[in-house]
PDB file of C-alpha atoms in Angstrom:
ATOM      1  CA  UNK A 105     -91.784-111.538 190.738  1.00  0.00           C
ATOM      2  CA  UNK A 106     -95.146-110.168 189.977  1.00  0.00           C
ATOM      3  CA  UNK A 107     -98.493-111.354 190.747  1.00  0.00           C
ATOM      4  CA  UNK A 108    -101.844-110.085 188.666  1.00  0.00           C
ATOM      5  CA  UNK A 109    -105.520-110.322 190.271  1.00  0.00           C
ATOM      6  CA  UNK A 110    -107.864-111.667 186.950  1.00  0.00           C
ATOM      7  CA  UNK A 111    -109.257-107.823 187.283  1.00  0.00           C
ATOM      8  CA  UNK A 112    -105.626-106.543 187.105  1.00  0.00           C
ATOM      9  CA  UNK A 113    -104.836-108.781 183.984  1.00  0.00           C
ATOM     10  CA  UNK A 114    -108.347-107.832 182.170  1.00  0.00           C
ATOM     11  CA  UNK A 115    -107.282-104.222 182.413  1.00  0.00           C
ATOM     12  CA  UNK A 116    -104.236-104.525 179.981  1.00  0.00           C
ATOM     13  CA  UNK A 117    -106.465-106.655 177.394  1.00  0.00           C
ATOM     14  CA  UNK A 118    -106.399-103.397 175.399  1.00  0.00           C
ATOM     15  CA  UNK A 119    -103.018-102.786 175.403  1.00  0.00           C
ATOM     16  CA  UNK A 120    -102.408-106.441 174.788  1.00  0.00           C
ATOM     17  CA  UNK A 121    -104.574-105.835 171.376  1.00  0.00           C
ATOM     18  CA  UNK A 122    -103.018-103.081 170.282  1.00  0.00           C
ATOM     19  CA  UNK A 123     -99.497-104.667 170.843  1.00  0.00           C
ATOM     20  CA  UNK A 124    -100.192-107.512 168.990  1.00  0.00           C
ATOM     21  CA  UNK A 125    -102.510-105.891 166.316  1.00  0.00           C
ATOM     22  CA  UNK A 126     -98.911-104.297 165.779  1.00  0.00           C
ATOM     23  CA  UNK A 127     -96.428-107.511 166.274  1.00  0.00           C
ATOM     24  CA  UNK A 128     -98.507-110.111 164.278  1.00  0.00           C
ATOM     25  CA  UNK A 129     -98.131-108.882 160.941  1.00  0.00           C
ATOM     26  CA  UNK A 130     -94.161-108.098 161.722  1.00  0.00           C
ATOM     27  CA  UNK A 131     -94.037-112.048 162.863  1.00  0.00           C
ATOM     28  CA  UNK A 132     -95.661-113.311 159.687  1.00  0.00           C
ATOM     29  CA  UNK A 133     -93.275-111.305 157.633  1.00  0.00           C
ATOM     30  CA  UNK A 134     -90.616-112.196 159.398  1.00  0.00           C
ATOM     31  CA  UNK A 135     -91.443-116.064 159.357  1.00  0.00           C
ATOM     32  CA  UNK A 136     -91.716-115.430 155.506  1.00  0.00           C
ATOM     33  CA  UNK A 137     -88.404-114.062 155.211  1.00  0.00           C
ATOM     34  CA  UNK A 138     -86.743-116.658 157.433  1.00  0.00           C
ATOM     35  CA  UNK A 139     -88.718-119.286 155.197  1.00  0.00           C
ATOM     36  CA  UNK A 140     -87.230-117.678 152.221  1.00  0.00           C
ATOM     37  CA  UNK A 141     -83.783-117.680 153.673  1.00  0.00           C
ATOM     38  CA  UNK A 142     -83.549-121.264 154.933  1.00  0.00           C
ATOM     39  CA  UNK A 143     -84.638-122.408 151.676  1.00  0.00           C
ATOM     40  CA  UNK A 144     -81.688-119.833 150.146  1.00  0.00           C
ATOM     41  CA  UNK A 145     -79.792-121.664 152.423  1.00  0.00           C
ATOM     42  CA  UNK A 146     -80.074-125.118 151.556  1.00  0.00           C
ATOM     43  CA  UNK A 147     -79.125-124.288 147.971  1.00  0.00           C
ATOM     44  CA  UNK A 148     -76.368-122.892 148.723  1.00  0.00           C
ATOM     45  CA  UNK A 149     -77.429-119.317 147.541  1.00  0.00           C
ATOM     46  CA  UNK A 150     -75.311-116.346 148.857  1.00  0.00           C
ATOM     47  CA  UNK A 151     -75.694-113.038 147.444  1.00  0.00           C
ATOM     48  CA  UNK A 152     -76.208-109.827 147.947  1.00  0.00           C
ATOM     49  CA  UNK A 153     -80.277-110.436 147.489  1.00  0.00           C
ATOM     50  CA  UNK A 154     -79.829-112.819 150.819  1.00  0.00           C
ATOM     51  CA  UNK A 155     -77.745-109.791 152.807  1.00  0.00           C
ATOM     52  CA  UNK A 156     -80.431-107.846 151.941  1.00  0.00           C
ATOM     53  CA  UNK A 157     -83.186-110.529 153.173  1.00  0.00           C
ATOM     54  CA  UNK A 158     -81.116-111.056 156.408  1.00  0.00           C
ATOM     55  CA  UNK A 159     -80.767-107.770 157.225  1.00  0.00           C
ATOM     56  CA  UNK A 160     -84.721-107.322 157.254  1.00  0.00           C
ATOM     57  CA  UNK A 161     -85.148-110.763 158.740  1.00  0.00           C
ATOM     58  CA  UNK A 162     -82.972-109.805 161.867  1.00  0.00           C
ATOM     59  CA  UNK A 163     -84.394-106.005 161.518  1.00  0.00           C
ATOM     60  CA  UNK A 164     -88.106-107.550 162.124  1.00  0.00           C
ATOM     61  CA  UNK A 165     -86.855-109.672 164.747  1.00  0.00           C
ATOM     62  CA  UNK A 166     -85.269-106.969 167.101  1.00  0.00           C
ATOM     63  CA  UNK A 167     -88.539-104.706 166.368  1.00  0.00           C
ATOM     64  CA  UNK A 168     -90.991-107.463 167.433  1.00  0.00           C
ATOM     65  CA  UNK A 169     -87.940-107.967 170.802  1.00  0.00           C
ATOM     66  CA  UNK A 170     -88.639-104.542 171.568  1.00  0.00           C
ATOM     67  CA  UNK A 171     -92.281-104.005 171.040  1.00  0.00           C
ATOM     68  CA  UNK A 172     -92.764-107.344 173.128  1.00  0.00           C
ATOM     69  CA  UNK A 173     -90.158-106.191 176.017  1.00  0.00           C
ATOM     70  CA  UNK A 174     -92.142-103.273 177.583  1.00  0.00           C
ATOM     71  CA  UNK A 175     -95.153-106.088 178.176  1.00  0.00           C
ATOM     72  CA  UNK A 176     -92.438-108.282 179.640  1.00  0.00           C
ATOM     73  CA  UNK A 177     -90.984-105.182 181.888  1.00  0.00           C
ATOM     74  CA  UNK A 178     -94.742-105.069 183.062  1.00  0.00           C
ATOM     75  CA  UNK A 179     -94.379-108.667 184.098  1.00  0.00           C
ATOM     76  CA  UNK A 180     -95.975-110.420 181.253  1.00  0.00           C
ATOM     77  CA  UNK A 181     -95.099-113.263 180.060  1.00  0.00           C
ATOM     78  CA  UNK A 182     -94.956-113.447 176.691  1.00  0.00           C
ATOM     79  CA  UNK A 183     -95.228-117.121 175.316  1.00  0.00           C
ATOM     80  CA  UNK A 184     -95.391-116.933 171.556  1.00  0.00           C
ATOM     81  CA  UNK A 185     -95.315-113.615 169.596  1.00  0.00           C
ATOM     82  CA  UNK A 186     -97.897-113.630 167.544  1.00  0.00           C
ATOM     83  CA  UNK A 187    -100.101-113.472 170.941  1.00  0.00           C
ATOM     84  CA  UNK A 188    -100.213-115.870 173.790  1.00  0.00           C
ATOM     85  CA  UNK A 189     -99.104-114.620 177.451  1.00  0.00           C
ATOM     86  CA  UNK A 190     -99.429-115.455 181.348  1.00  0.00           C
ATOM     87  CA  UNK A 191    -100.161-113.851 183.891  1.00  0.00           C
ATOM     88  CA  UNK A 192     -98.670-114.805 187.085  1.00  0.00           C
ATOM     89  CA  UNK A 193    -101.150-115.424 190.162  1.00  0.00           C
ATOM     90  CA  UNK A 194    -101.939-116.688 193.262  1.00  0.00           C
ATOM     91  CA  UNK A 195    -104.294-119.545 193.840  1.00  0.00           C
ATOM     92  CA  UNK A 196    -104.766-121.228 197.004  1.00  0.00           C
ATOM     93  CA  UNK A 197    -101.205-120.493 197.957  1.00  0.00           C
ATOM     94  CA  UNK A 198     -99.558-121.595 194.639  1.00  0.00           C
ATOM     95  CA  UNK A 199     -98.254-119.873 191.404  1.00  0.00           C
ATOM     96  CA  UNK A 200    -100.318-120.678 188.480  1.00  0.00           C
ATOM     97  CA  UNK A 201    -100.786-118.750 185.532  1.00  0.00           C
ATOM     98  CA  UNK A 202    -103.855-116.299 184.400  1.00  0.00           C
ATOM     99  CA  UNK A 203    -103.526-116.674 180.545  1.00  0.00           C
ATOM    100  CA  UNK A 204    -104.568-114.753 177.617  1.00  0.00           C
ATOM    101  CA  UNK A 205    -104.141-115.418 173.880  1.00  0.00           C
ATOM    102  CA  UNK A 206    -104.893-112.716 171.115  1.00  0.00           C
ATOM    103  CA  UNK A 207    -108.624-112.316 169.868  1.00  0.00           C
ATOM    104  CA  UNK A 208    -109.924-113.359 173.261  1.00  0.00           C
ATOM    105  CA  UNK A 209    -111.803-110.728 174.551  1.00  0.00           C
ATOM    106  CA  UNK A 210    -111.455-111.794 178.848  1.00  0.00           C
ATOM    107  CA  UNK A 211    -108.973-113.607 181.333  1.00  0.00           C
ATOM    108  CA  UNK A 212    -110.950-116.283 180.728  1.00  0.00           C
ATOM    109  CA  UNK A 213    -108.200-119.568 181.423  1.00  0.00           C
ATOM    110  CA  UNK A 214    -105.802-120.179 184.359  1.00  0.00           C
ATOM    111  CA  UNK A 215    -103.274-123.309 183.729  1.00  0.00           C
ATOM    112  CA  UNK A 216    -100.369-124.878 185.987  1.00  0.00           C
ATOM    113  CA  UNK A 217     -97.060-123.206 185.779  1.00  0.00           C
ATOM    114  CA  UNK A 218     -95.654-126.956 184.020  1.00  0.00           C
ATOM    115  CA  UNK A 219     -98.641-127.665 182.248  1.00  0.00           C
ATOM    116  CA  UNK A 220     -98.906-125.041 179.506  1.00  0.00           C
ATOM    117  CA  UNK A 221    -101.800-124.158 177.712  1.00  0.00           C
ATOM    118  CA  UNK A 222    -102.926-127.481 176.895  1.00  0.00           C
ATOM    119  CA  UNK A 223    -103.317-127.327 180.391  1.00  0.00           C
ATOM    120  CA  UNK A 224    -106.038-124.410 180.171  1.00  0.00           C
ATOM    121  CA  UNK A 225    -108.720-124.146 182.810  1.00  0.00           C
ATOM    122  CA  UNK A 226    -111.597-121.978 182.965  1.00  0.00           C
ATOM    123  CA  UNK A 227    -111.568-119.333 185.453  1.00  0.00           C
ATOM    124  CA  UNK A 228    -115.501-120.075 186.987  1.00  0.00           C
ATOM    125  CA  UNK A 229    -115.073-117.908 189.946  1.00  0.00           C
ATOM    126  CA  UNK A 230    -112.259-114.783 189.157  1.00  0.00           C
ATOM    127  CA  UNK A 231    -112.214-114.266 193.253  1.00  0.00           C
ATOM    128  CA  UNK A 232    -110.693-117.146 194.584  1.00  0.00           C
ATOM    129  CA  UNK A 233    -107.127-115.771 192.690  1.00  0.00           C
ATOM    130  CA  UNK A 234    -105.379-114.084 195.376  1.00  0.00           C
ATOM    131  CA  UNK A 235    -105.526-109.943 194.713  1.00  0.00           C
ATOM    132  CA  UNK A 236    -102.497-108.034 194.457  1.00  0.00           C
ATOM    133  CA  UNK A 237    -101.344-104.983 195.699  1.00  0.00           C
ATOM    134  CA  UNK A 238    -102.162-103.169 192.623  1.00  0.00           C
ATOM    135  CA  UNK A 239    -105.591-104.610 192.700  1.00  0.00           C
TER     136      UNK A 239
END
């Protein structure tokens, strides 16, 4: 398991932009298209039209699983695709998350591992998380 320092996680805000300035509009399309399809669906509509909107569907869907599993193989975790993630840390000898959602510019929050992001904390003082070894 991997542990980020709030310097550590700041570093990859760029590549978490540029990630998600790529994934976001693949997630809206593909929430469109799965929209499109469970409405298809409930009337009972099966052609060749709803192949063809599966097929890009699921297409959109394994492209946003593999742009999103090289942050994960960092040891990111990524909570919701159109741009939310943790970081895990260390604070005061317990695992709680550093986390980051798209347009935010800083590790700003920390939150409980059970508590979630409504559980969002500012970070006042970005030392007292343990550093890691990449620190």
């Amino acid at each position: 398991m991997r542990y980020f320092s709030v310097n550590e996680a700041s570093r990859l805000i760029p590549l978490l932009n540029q990630t998600f300035e790529k994934v976001r509009p693949w997630v809206e399309r593909a929430q469109q298209l799965g929209e499109e399809l469970a409405s298809l669906r409930s009337q009972g509509t099966r052609d060749a039209h709803t192949e063809v909107l599966r097929e890009q569907h699921d297409g959109l869907i394994e492209r946003i699983r593999a742009e999103l599993r090289q942050l994960q193989d960092m040891g990111i975790e990524v909570k919701a695709a159109d741009g939310l993630v943790d970081f895990r840390a260390q604070l005061g000898g317990r695992t709680v998350y550093l986390c980051w959602r798209y347009g935010e510019s800083a590790i700003a929050h920390w939150h409980e591992l059970e508590t979630g992001f409504a559980g969002r904390q500012r970070i006042e003082d970005p030392e007292v998380f343990a550093p890691t070894y990449l620190s």
